[in-house]
Coordinates of C-alpha atoms in Angstrom, one line a residue:
X506 CA -4.6 -5.0 32.0
X507 CA -2.1 -7.7 32.8
X508 CA 1.0 -7.1 34.9
X509 CA 3.8 -5.3 33.0
X510 CA 6.6 -7.5 31.6
X511 CA 9.7 -5.9 33.0
X512 CA 13.3 -7.1 33.0
X513 CA 15.5 -6.0 35.9
X514 CA 18.7 -7.9 35.1
X515 CA 20.6 -4.7 34.1
X516 CA 20.0 -1.0 33.1
X517 CA 19.6 -1.8 29.4
X518 CA 17.1 -4.7 29.9
X519 CA 15.0 -2.5 32.2
X520 CA 15.1 0.5 29.9
X521 CA 14.0 -1.5 26.9
X522 CA 11.3 -3.4 28.7
X523 CA 9.8 -0.1 29.8
X524 CA 9.9 1.0 26.1
X525 CA 8.4 -2.2 24.9
X526 CA 5.7 -2.3 27.7
X527 CA 4.7 1.3 26.7
X528 CA 4.5 0.2 23.0
X529 CA 2.2 -2.6 23.8
X530 CA -0.2 -0.4 25.8
X531 CA -0.2 2.0 22.9
X532 CA -1.6 -0.7 20.6
X533 CA 1.5 -2.1 19.0
X534 CA 1.3 -5.9 18.3
X535 CA 4.0 -6.5 15.7
X536 CA 7.7 -5.9 15.4
X537 CA 10.0 -6.7 12.4
X538 CA 13.6 -7.1 13.6
X539 CA 16.8 -7.4 11.5
X540 CA 19.8 -9.1 13.3
X541 CA 22.6 -7.1 14.8
X542 CA 24.6 -6.6 17.9
X543 CA 23.9 -3.0 19.0
X544 CA 20.1 -3.6 19.0
X545 CA 20.4 -6.6 21.3
X546 CA 18.7 -5.1 24.3
X547 CA 15.6 -4.1 22.3
X548 CA 15.6 -7.3 20.4
X549 CA 15.5 -9.3 23.7
X550 CA 12.7 -7.1 25.1
X551 CA 10.6 -7.4 22.0
X552 CA 11.1 -11.1 21.5
X553 CA 10.3 -11.7 25.2
X554 CA 7.0 -9.8 25.3
X555 CA 3.9 -12.1 25.1
X556 CA 1.8 -9.4 23.4
X557 CA 4.1 -8.8 20.5
X558 CA 4.7 -11.0 17.5
X559 CA 8.4 -10.4 16.8
X560 CA 9.4 -11.4 13.2
X561 CA 13.0 -11.7 12.2
X562 CA 13.8 -10.5 8.7
X563 CA 17.5 -10.6 7.5
X564 CA 17.4 -7.9 4.9
X565 CA 16.5 -4.4 6.3
X566 CA 15.1 -3.3 2.9
X567 CA 12.8 -6.2 2.8
X568 CA 12.0 -5.9 6.5
X569 CA 10.9 -2.3 5.9
X570 CA 8.4 -3.3 3.3
X571 CA 7.2 -6.3 5.1
X572 CA 6.5 -4.0 8.1
X573 CA 4.7 -1.6 5.7
X574 CA 2.4 -4.4 4.5
X575 CA 1.7 -5.5 8.0
X576 CA 0.8 -1.9 9.0
X577 CA -1.5 -1.6 6.0
X578 CA -3.3 -4.8 7.0
X579 CA -3.3 -4.1 10.8
X580 CA -4.2 -0.4 10.5
X581 CA -1.9 0.3 13.4
X582 CA 1.8 1.1 13.8
X583 CA 4.3 -1.6 13.3
X584 CA 7.8 -1.3 14.7
X585 CA 11.0 -1.7 12.7
X586 CA 14.3 -2.4 14.5
X587 CA 17.9 -2.7 13.3
X588 CA 21.4 -2.4 14.5
X589 CA 23.8 0.6 14.0
X590 CA 25.7 1.7 11.0
X591 CA 24.3 1.4 7.4
X592 CA 21.5 -1.0 8.4
X593 CA 19.0 1.7 8.9
X594 CA 19.8 3.3 5.5
X595 CA 18.1 0.3 3.8
X596 CA 14.8 1.3 5.4
X597 CA 14.6 4.5 3.4
X598 CA 12.5 3.3 0.4
X599 CA 9.9 1.8 2.7
X600 CA 9.8 5.0 4.9
X601 CA 9.3 7.1 1.7
X602 CA 6.4 5.0 0.7
X603 CA 5.0 5.1 4.3
X604 CA 5.1 8.9 4.3
X605 CA 3.5 9.2 0.9
X606 CA 0.7 6.7 1.5
X607 CA 0.1 7.6 5.2
X608 CA 1.1 4.3 6.8
X609 CA 2.2 4.3 10.4
X610 CA 5.7 3.0 11.1
X611 CA 7.9 3.3 14.2
X612 CA 11.5 2.9 13.1
X613 CA 14.2 2.4 15.8
X614 CA 17.8 2.4 14.8
X615 CA 20.1 1.2 17.5
X616 CA 23.3 3.3 17.9
X617 CA 26.6 3.5 19.7
X618 CA 26.7 6.1 22.6
X619 CA 27.9 9.6 21.8
X620 CA 31.5 9.0 23.0
X621 CA 31.9 6.2 20.4
X622 CA 30.9 8.3 17.5
X623 CA 33.2 10.1 15.0
X624 CA 36.3 8.2 16.3
X625 CA 36.4 5.3 13.7
X626 CA 34.6 2.9 16.0
X627 CA 33.1 0.0 14.0
X628 CA 29.7 0.0 12.4
X629 CA 29.1 3.7 13.3
X630 CA 27.7 6.4 11.0
X631 CA 25.8 9.7 11.7
X632 CA 22.3 8.4 12.3
X633 CA 20.9 11.7 13.7
X634 CA 17.9 12.6 11.4
X635 CA 19.1 9.8 9.1
X636 CA 15.8 10.0 7.1
X637 CA 15.5 13.8 6.9
X638 CA 12.1 15.1 6.0
X639 CA 10.8 11.6 5.0
X640 CA 9.7 11.0 8.6
X641 CA 7.1 13.0 10.5
X642 CA 9.2 13.2 13.7
X643 CA 12.6 12.3 14.9
X644 CA 14.0 11.9 18.5
X645 CA 17.2 10.4 19.9
X646 CA 16.7 8.6 23.2
X647 CA 19.0 9.4 26.0
X648 CA 21.7 6.8 26.9
X649 CA 19.9 4.4 29.3
X650 CA 20.1 5.1 33.0
X651 CA 18.5 3.3 35.9
X652 CA 16.6 6.2 37.5
X653 CA 12.9 6.7 37.9
X654 CA 13.2 10.1 36.3
X655 CA 14.9 8.8 33.1
X656 CA 12.5 5.8 32.9
X657 CA 9.6 8.3 33.1
X658 CA 11.2 10.1 30.1
X659 CA 11.6 6.9 28.1
X660 CA 8.0 6.0 28.8
X661 CA 6.6 9.4 27.8
X662 CA 8.8 9.7 24.7
X663 CA 7.7 6.3 23.5
X664 CA 4.1 7.0 24.1
X665 CA 4.4 10.3 22.1
X666 CA 6.2 8.5 19.4
X667 CA 3.0 6.3 18.9
X668 CA 0.9 9.4 18.8
X669 CA 3.1 11.0 16.2
X670 CA 3.0 7.9 14.0
X671 CA -0.8 8.3 13.9
X672 CA -1.7 11.9 14.4
X673 CA -2.7 14.2 12.9
X674 CA -2.1 11.9 9.9
X675 CA -0.5 8.4 9.9
X676 CA 3.1 8.1 8.8
X677 CA 6.6 7.0 9.8
X678 CA 8.7 8.3 12.8
X679 CA 12.3 7.6 13.7
X680 CA 13.8 7.0 17.1
X681 CA 17.6 6.6 17.4
X682 CA 18.5 4.5 20.4
X683 CA 22.1 4.5 21.8
X684 CA 23.3 1.8 24.1
X685 CA 26.4 1.2 26.2
X686 CA 27.6 -2.3 27.1
X687 CA 26.5 -4.8 28.3
X688 CA 24.3 -5.4 25.3
X689 CA 23.3 -8.9 26.3
X690 CA 20.9 -9.5 29.3
X691 CA 23.8 -10.1 31.7
X692 CA 22.6 -9.8 35.3
X693 CA 24.2 -7.2 37.5
X694 CA 23.1 -4.9 40.3
X695 CA 22.3 -1.7 38.4
X696 CA 18.5 -2.0 38.1
X697 CA 17.4 -4.2 41.0
X698 CA 16.8 -1.3 43.4
X699 CA 13.9 -0.1 41.1
X700 CA 11.7 -3.2 41.5
X701 CA 9.4 -1.6 43.9
X702 CA 9.1 1.7 42.0
X703 CA 8.5 0.5 38.4
X704 CA 5.2 -1.4 38.5
X705 CA 1.6 -1.5 37.1
X706 CA 1.0 2.1 38.4
X707 CA 3.9 3.3 36.3
X708 CA 1.9 2.3 33.1
X709 CA -1.7 2.3 34.0
X710 CA -2.4 5.7 32.4
X711 CA -1.4 4.6 29.0
X712 CA -3.7 3.7 26.1
X713 CA -3.8 3.7 22.3
X714 CA -4.2 7.2 20.9
X715 CA -7.7 8.2 20.0
X716 CA -8.2 8.8 16.2
X717 CA -8.8 12.3 15.1
X718 CA -12.5 13.2 14.8
X719 CA -14.1 14.7 11.7
X720 CA -17.5 15.8 12.9
X721 CA -20.4 17.0 10.9
X722 CA -21.8 16.6 7.5
X723 CA -20.5 18.3 4.3
X724 CA -23.5 19.2 2.1
X725 CA -23.1 19.1 -1.6
X726 CA -25.8 20.5 -3.8
X727 CA -26.4 19.3 -7.4
X728 CA -25.6 22.6 -9.0
X729 CA -25.4 21.0 -12.4
X730 CA -26.3 17.8 -14.2
X731 CA -22.8 17.6 -15.7
X732 CA -21.1 16.6 -12.5
X733 CA -18.9 13.6 -11.8
X734 CA -17.4 12.0 -8.7
X735 CA -13.9 10.7 -9.2
X736 CA -13.0 8.0 -6.6
X737 CA -9.3 7.8 -6.5
X738 CA -7.1 5.3 -4.7
X739 CA -8.2 5.0 -1.1
X740 CA -8.1 2.5 1.8
X741 CA -10.7 3.4 4.4
X742 CA -11.1 1.4 7.6
X743 CA -14.6 0.2 6.6
X744 CA -14.6 -0.3 2.9
X745 CA -18.3 -1.4 2.7
X746 CA -19.6 1.7 4.7
X747 CA -17.4 4.0 2.6
X748 CA -18.7 2.6 -0.6
X749 CA -22.3 2.7 0.6
X750 CA -22.1 6.4 1.5
X751 CA -20.4 7.4 -1.7
X752 CA -23.0 5.5 -3.7
X753 CA -25.7 7.2 -1.9
X754 CA -24.0 10.6 -2.6
X755 CA -23.9 9.6 -6.3
X756 CA -27.6 8.8 -6.3
X757 CA -28.6 12.0 -4.4
X758 CA -26.7 14.2 -6.9
X759 CA -27.4 12.2 -10.0
X760 CA -23.7 12.2 -10.8
X761 CA -21.8 9.1 -12.0
X762 CA -18.7 7.7 -10.2
X763 CA -15.5 7.2 -12.1
X764 CA -13.9 4.7 -9.8
X765 CA -10.2 3.8 -9.8
X766 CA -9.5 0.1 -9.3
X767 CA -7.8 1.0 -6.0
X768 CA -11.0 2.5 -4.7
X769 CA -13.6 0.4 -2.8
X770 CA -16.1 1.8 -5.2
X771 CA -14.9 -0.5 -8.0
X772 CA -15.4 -3.6 -5.8
X773 CA -18.6 -2.7 -3.8
X774 CA -20.7 -1.5 -6.7
X775 CA -23.9 -3.3 -5.5
X776 CA -26.4 -0.5 -4.9
X777 CA -29.4 -0.7 -7.4
X778 CA -29.1 2.1 -9.9
X779 CA -25.5 2.9 -9.1
X780 CA -23.5 4.3 -12.0
X781 CA -19.9 3.2 -11.4
X782 CA -17.7 3.6 -14.5
X783 CA -14.6 1.5 -14.7
X784 CA -13.6 1.8 -18.4
X785 CA -13.2 5.6 -18.4
X786 CA -9.6 5.5 -19.7
X787 CA -10.7 3.6 -22.8
X788 CA -14.0 5.6 -23.2
X789 CA -12.1 9.0 -23.1
X790 CA -9.7 8.0 -25.9
X791 CA -12.7 8.9 -28.2
X792 CA -12.1 12.6 -28.7
X793 CA -15.7 13.2 -29.8
X794 CA -17.3 11.4 -26.8
X795 CA -14.7 12.9 -24.5
X796 CA -15.9 16.4 -25.4
X797 CA -19.5 15.3 -24.9
X798 CA -18.8 13.9 -21.5
X799 CA -16.8 17.0 -20.3
X800 CA -18.0 17.9 -16.8
X801 CA -18.7 21.2 -15.2
X802 CA -18.2 20.1 -11.6
X803 CA -16.0 17.4 -10.1
X804 CA -15.6 15.9 -6.7
X805 CA -12.4 14.0 -6.3
X806 CA -12.1 11.5 -3.3
X807 CA -8.7 10.9 -1.9
X808 CA -6.6 11.7 -5.0
X809 CA -6.5 11.3 -8.8
X810 CA -6.5 7.8 -10.4
X811 CA -3.4 6.6 -12.3
X812 CA -4.9 7.2 -15.8
X813 CA -3.1 9.9 -17.8
X814 CA -5.9 10.0 -20.2
X815 CA -8.4 10.8 -17.4
X816 CA -6.1 13.5 -15.9
X817 CA -5.5 15.2 -19.3
X818 CA -9.3 15.2 -19.9
X819 CA -10.0 16.7 -16.5
X820 CA -7.3 19.4 -17.0
X821 CA -8.8 20.4 -20.4
X822 CA -12.3 20.6 -19.0
X823 CA -11.7 23.6 -16.7
X824 CA -14.2 22.2 -14.3
X825 CA -14.5 23.3 -10.7
X826 CA -13.0 20.7 -8.4
X827 CA -13.5 19.8 -4.8
X828 CA -10.8 17.4 -3.6
X829 CA -11.8 15.7 -0.4
X830 CA -9.2 13.9 1.8
X831 CA -8.5 13.6 5.5
X832 CA -4.8 14.3 4.9
X833 CA -3.4 17.8 5.0
X834 CA -0.9 17.2 2.1
X835 CA -1.6 18.8 -1.3
X836 CA -3.0 16.0 -3.5
X837 CA -3.9 18.1 -6.6
X838 CA -1.2 17.5 -9.2
X839 CA -3.5 18.9 -11.9
X840 CA -3.3 22.4 -10.3
X841 CA -6.9 23.0 -11.4
X842 CA -9.7 25.2 -10.1
X843 CA -9.5 23.2 -6.9
X844 CA -10.8 23.6 -3.4
X845 CA -9.1 21.1 -1.1
X846 CA -11.4 20.0 1.8
X847 CA -9.8 18.2 4.8
X848 CA -12.5 15.7 5.7
X849 CA -13.4 12.1 5.3
X850 CA -15.2 11.4 2.0
X851 CA -17.9 9.7 4.0
X852 CA -19.0 13.0 5.4
X853 CA -20.3 14.1 2.0
X854 CA -24.0 14.0 1.6
X855 CA -26.3 15.4 -1.1
X856 CA -28.5 18.3 -0.4
X857 CA -31.7 19.3 -2.1
X858 CA -33.2 18.0 -5.4
X859 CA -30.9 16.8 -8.2
X860 CA -31.2 18.3 -11.6
X861 CA -33.9 16.7 -13.6
X862 CA -31.8 16.2 -16.8
X863 CA -30.4 12.6 -16.7
X864 CA -28.9 12.6 -20.2
X865 CA -25.3 13.2 -19.1
X866 CA -25.5 10.3 -16.5
X867 CA -27.2 8.1 -19.1
X868 CA -24.5 8.7 -21.6
X869 CA -21.9 7.5 -19.1
X870 CA -24.0 4.4 -18.4
X871 CA -24.2 3.5 -22.1
X872 CA -20.5 4.2 -22.8
X873 CA -19.5 1.9 -19.8
X874 CA -21.7 -0.9 -21.1
X875 CA -20.3 -0.7 -24.6
X876 CA -16.7 -0.6 -23.4
X877 CA -17.1 -3.5 -21.0
X878 CA -18.8 -5.7 -23.6
X879 CA -16.0 -4.9 -26.0
X880 CA -13.3 -5.9 -23.4
X881 CA -15.2 -9.1 -22.5
X882 CA -15.5 -10.1 -26.2
X883 CA -11.8 -9.5 -26.9
X884 CA -10.7 -11.3 -23.7
X885 CA -12.8 -14.3 -24.5
X886 CA -11.1 -14.6 -27.9
X887 CA -7.6 -14.4 -26.5
X888 CA -6.4 -18.0 -26.5
X889 CA -2.8 -17.0 -25.9
X890 CA -1.7 -15.7 -22.6
X891 CA -2.3 -12.0 -22.9
X892 CA -1.9 -9.8 -19.8
X893 CA -5.2 -7.9 -20.0
X894 CA -7.1 -11.2 -19.8
X895 CA -5.2 -12.2 -16.6
X896 CA -6.8 -9.2 -14.9
X897 CA -10.3 -10.1 -16.2
X898 CA -9.9 -13.7 -14.9
X899 CA -8.7 -12.6 -11.4
X900 CA -11.7 -10.2 -11.1
X901 CA -14.2 -12.9 -12.1
X902 CA -12.6 -15.9 -10.3
X903 CA -11.1 -14.8 -7.0
X904 CA -13.4 -15.6 -4.0
X905 CA -15.2 -12.6 -2.5
X906 CA -13.2 -10.5 -0.1
X907 CA -9.8 -11.8 -1.2
X908 CA -7.0 -9.5 -0.4
X909 CA -5.0 -8.6 -3.6
X910 CA -1.7 -6.7 -3.6
X911 CA -1.1 -5.1 -7.0
X912 CA 2.4 -4.2 -8.1
X913 CA 3.2 -0.9 -9.7
X914 CA 4.1 -0.3 -13.4
X915 CA 2.1 -2.5 -15.8
X916 CA 0.0 -4.6 -13.4
X917 CA -1.6 -1.6 -11.7
X918 CA -2.4 -0.1 -15.0
X919 CA -4.0 -3.3 -16.3
X920 CA -6.1 -3.5 -13.2
X921 CA -7.2 0.1 -13.7
X922 CA -7.9 -0.5 -17.5
X923 CA -9.6 -3.9 -17.4
X924 CA -10.9 -4.8 -13.9
X925 CA -14.7 -4.2 -14.2
X926 CA -16.9 -2.8 -11.5
X927 CA -18.4 -5.6 -9.4
X928 CA -19.8 -6.4 -5.9
X929 CA -17.2 -9.1 -4.9
X930 CA -15.8 -6.9 -2.2
X931 CA -12.2 -7.7 -3.1
X932 CA -9.7 -5.8 -0.9
X933 CA -6.9 -4.3 -3.0
X934 CA -3.6 -3.1 -1.5
X935 CA -1.0 -1.1 -3.2
X936 CA 2.1 1.1 -2.8
X937 CA 1.1 4.1 -4.9
X938 CA 2.5 6.8 -2.6
X939 CA 5.8 6.9 -4.5
X940 CA 4.6 4.6 -7.2
X941 CA 7.8 2.5 -7.2
X942 CA 8.3 -1.2 -7.6
X943 CA 10.5 -1.3 -4.4
X944 CA 9.5 -4.1 -1.9
X945 CA 6.7 -5.5 -3.9
X946 CA 7.0 -9.1 -2.6
X947 CA 7.8 -8.1 1.0
X948 CA 4.8 -5.7 1.2
X949 CA 2.5 -8.4 -0.1
X950 CA 3.8 -10.8 2.4
X951 CA 3.1 -8.3 5.1
X952 CA -0.4 -7.7 3.8
X953 CA -1.0 -11.5 3.9
X954 CA 0.7 -12.4 7.1
X955 CA -1.6 -14.1 9.6
X956 CA -4.7 -13.6 7.3
X957 CA -6.8 -15.3 4.8
X958 CA -5.6 -16.4 1.3
X959 CA -4.2 -13.4 -0.5
X960 CA -2.9 -12.8 -4.0
X961 CA 0.1 -10.7 -5.4
X962 CA -0.2 -9.7 -9.1
X963 CA 3.3 -8.6 -10.2
X964 CA 5.6 -8.4 -13.2
X965 CA 8.9 -10.2 -13.5
X966 CA 11.1 -7.1 -12.8
X967 CA 9.2 -6.0 -9.7
X968 CA 9.4 -9.6 -8.4
X969 CA 13.2 -9.7 -9.0
X970 CA 13.8 -6.3 -7.5
X971 CA 12.6 -7.8 -4.2
X972 CA 13.8 -11.5 -4.3
X973 CA 15.1 -11.2 -0.8
X974 CA 11.5 -11.1 0.2
X975 CA 11.6 -14.9 -0.4
X976 CA 13.8 -15.1 2.8
X977 CA 10.7 -14.1 4.7
X978 CA 8.7 -17.1 3.4
X979 CA 9.8 -19.5 6.2
X980 CA 8.5 -17.1 8.9
X981 CA 5.3 -16.2 7.0
X982 CA 2.0 -17.4 8.4
X983 CA -0.8 -17.6 5.8
X984 CA -1.4 -18.2 2.2
X985 CA 0.0 -16.0 -0.6
X986 CA -0.4 -16.8 -4.3
X987 CA 2.0 -14.8 -6.5
X988 CA 0.7 -14.4 -10.0
X989 CA 3.9 -13.7 -11.8
X990 CA 3.7 -12.2 -15.3
X991 CA 7.0 -12.9 -16.9
X992 CA 7.2 -10.9 -20.1
X993 CA 11.1 -10.7 -19.9
X994 CA 11.5 -7.1 -19.0
X995 CA 9.7 -3.9 -18.2
X996 CA 6.4 -4.0 -20.2
X997 CA 5.4 -0.5 -19.2
X998 CA 8.3 1.0 -21.2
X999 CA 6.8 -0.5 -24.4
X1000 CA 4.0 2.2 -24.0
X1001 CA 6.5 5.1 -23.9
X1002 CA 8.0 7.1 -26.8
X1003 CA 11.4 5.8 -26.0
X1004 CA 10.3 2.3 -27.2
X1005 CA 10.7 3.7 -30.8
X1006 CA 14.5 4.2 -30.2
X1007 CA 16.6 1.1 -30.6
X1008 CA 19.4 1.3 -29.4
X1009 CA 19.2 2.0 -26.4
X1010 CA 15.7 0.9 -25.6
X1011 CA 16.0 -2.9 -25.1
X1012 CA 19.2 -2.8 -23.0
X1013 CA 18.6 0.2 -20.8
X1014 CA 14.8 0.4 -20.5
X1015 CA 13.2 -3.0 -21.2
X1016 CA 16.1 -4.6 -19.3
X1017 CA 15.3 -8.3 -20.3
X1018 CA 16.3 -10.9 -17.8
X1019 CA 16.9 -14.7 -18.1
X1020 CA 16.1 -15.9 -14.5
X1021 CA 14.8 -19.4 -14.2
X1022 CA 12.0 -18.7 -11.7
X1023 CA 11.4 -22.4 -10.9
X1024 CA 15.0 -22.7 -9.7
X1025 CA 14.8 -19.4 -7.8
X1026 CA 11.7 -20.7 -5.9
X1027 CA 13.2 -24.1 -5.4
X1028 CA 16.2 -22.5 -3.7
X1029 CA 13.9 -20.9 -1.2
X1030 CA 11.6 -23.8 -0.7
X1031 CA 8.7 -22.0 -2.4
X1032 CA 6.1 -23.9 -4.4
X1033 CA 6.1 -23.1 -8.1
X1034 CA 4.0 -23.9 -11.2
X1035 CA 4.0 -22.7 -14.8
X1036 CA 0.4 -21.9 -15.9
X1037 CA -0.4 -23.9 -19.0
X1038 CA -4.0 -22.9 -19.7
X1039 CA -6.8 -20.5 -18.6
X1040 CA -8.8 -23.4 -17.2
X1041 CA -5.8 -24.5 -15.1
X1042 CA -5.3 -20.8 -13.9
X1043 CA -8.9 -20.7 -12.6
X1044 CA -8.4 -24.1 -10.9
X1045 CA -5.3 -22.8 -9.2
X1046 CA -7.1 -19.7 -7.9
X1047 CA -9.9 -21.8 -6.5
X1048 CA -7.6 -24.3 -4.8
X1049 CA -6.5 -23.1 -1.3
X1050 CA -5.1 -26.4 -0.2
X1051 CA -1.6 -25.0 0.5
X1052 CA 0.3 -23.1 3.1
X1053 CA 2.9 -20.5 2.7
X1054 CA 3.8 -18.9 -0.6
X1055 CA 3.3 -20.3 -4.1
X1056 CA 4.2 -18.8 -7.4
X1057 CA 2.2 -19.2 -10.6
X1058 CA 4.2 -18.0 -13.6
X1059 CA 2.6 -16.7 -16.8
X1060 CA 5.0 -16.3 -19.8
X1061 CA 3.8 -13.6 -22.0
X1062 CA 5.1 -11.3 -24.8
X1063 CA 5.4 -7.7 -23.8
X1064 CA 5.7 -6.4 -27.4
X1065 CA 2.6 -8.2 -28.6
X1066 CA 0.6 -7.2 -25.5
X1067 CA 1.6 -3.6 -25.7
X1068 CA 0.2 -3.6 -29.3
X1069 CA -2.9 -5.6 -28.2
X1070 CA -3.8 -3.0 -25.5
X1071 CA -3.5 -0.2 -28.1
X1072 CA -5.8 -2.2 -30.4
X1073 CA -8.4 -2.8 -27.7
X1074 CA -8.4 0.8 -26.7
X1075 CA -8.8 1.8 -30.3
X1076 CA -11.7 -0.6 -30.8
X1077 CA -13.5 0.7 -27.7
X1078 CA -13.0 4.3 -28.8
X1079 CA -14.6 3.4 -32.1
X1080 CA -17.4 1.5 -30.5
X1081 CA -18.4 4.4 -28.2
X1082 CA -17.8 7.1 -30.8
X1083 CA -21.4 6.8 -32.1
X1084 CA -22.8 7.6 -28.6
X1085 CA -21.7 11.2 -28.8

């Protein structure tokens, strides 16, 4: 371990350098910082440490989601820092998503000292427990003092903060940090006497927290031939190993896998004989076949997929359910006959012989083949820019192992509906904890920062909801292609009953916009192109000779595409009906 980076110019600089040194030894490598005065001592310490990449982001809301994306990519805590007052309040949407999707964030809000609160001093609000129950842990640091005892406290509190962001389950924590003047690194005599006392020995016991262990094997017997494995949204550390073990479980039990597009199973379906069903939403729209495919036993991994059709079918089945997740939170919104098992899905292994009857499994295989063929035929005939075909082209064209961030609302549903099972090992990222469109662009930038070429699939409203993410583009390192589906409003609302009521549908739900995305991108120095043909789109996706962010805009028709999806679903339901 290299010598600690310590700043003895004054009490605040020493205090903050102890905190930052502790963070680095706990595994932290990235800090996202929004400008402000009261946070100056911590900003200086973070920006000065050679083991931390400190990234300035003007808008705290965008900063929160950029940090969220970084934490998803890095699989370790990322620090967020802002000044006092309302600045921290803008972190709340990202903190909510971090809690719901188990992403580790360390949020530090700088503050005025206690004597400057509740007396009309500027930029001061009540920041104690600002985020309420949305964080796993809250603590307010003491006001800095240049004593060994208080610096030991700052060290230990910071080390514990890293542990709480990771254990027993990852999530956000909040530290409130009050500072007295001087905020700038003005040299005085307050900390110099500690040079001989705060050294390498002060930090040498620190290390990143050890991850929780889930020992042993969970044995699952094939008690019925009418069993299924539902692979819900999941982001395991080793996607390939995860997929291989679940595919082996499926083979051992003789049960098919219904794989959400946000599960690695959809993208690592390479095992010979594997039965990975991707078109379950369309298949189950055939009432006759849905009854024939009704299961008696279900293993759910991580949580339920997005599909309402699948959820309703499972509810009506009355099947016994084992929901397996390493997180303690209740993940069963169906309130079924469910046993919740706190374990990693990879611990599951088949035990004993599987039931000899393969007819149930074979029926799923045939239904999947018919559905995918129907989707492929209809997509190939779609000369106009229709949204479902965009998803099919991405699945076929993007290079193996591409990272893809999928926005909520219609894009995530099109990916679930139309992205076929394959072995291209694409890495999908998502904010499906709270299922909002907040911070779409900023999260994607965080996911892509410092890595290989990544893609964001988003609608126009989700993009516009986070246009301040474009401010990050100049600090961004990497390649991000934004596939922007501009259907002039909220396409998902076309699929809801309210779409039949006009007014108020168009004004208050569809919310059409008239933004010129070319000019918006130009204002931020971001490359922009309008997609003119399917061939051109594939050429764009294969061309990585660019740096930074580029936007490829599709102009589509949300009313037409909503009707088209219904037609495709009805066609598939009719095509599979005869299999029952």
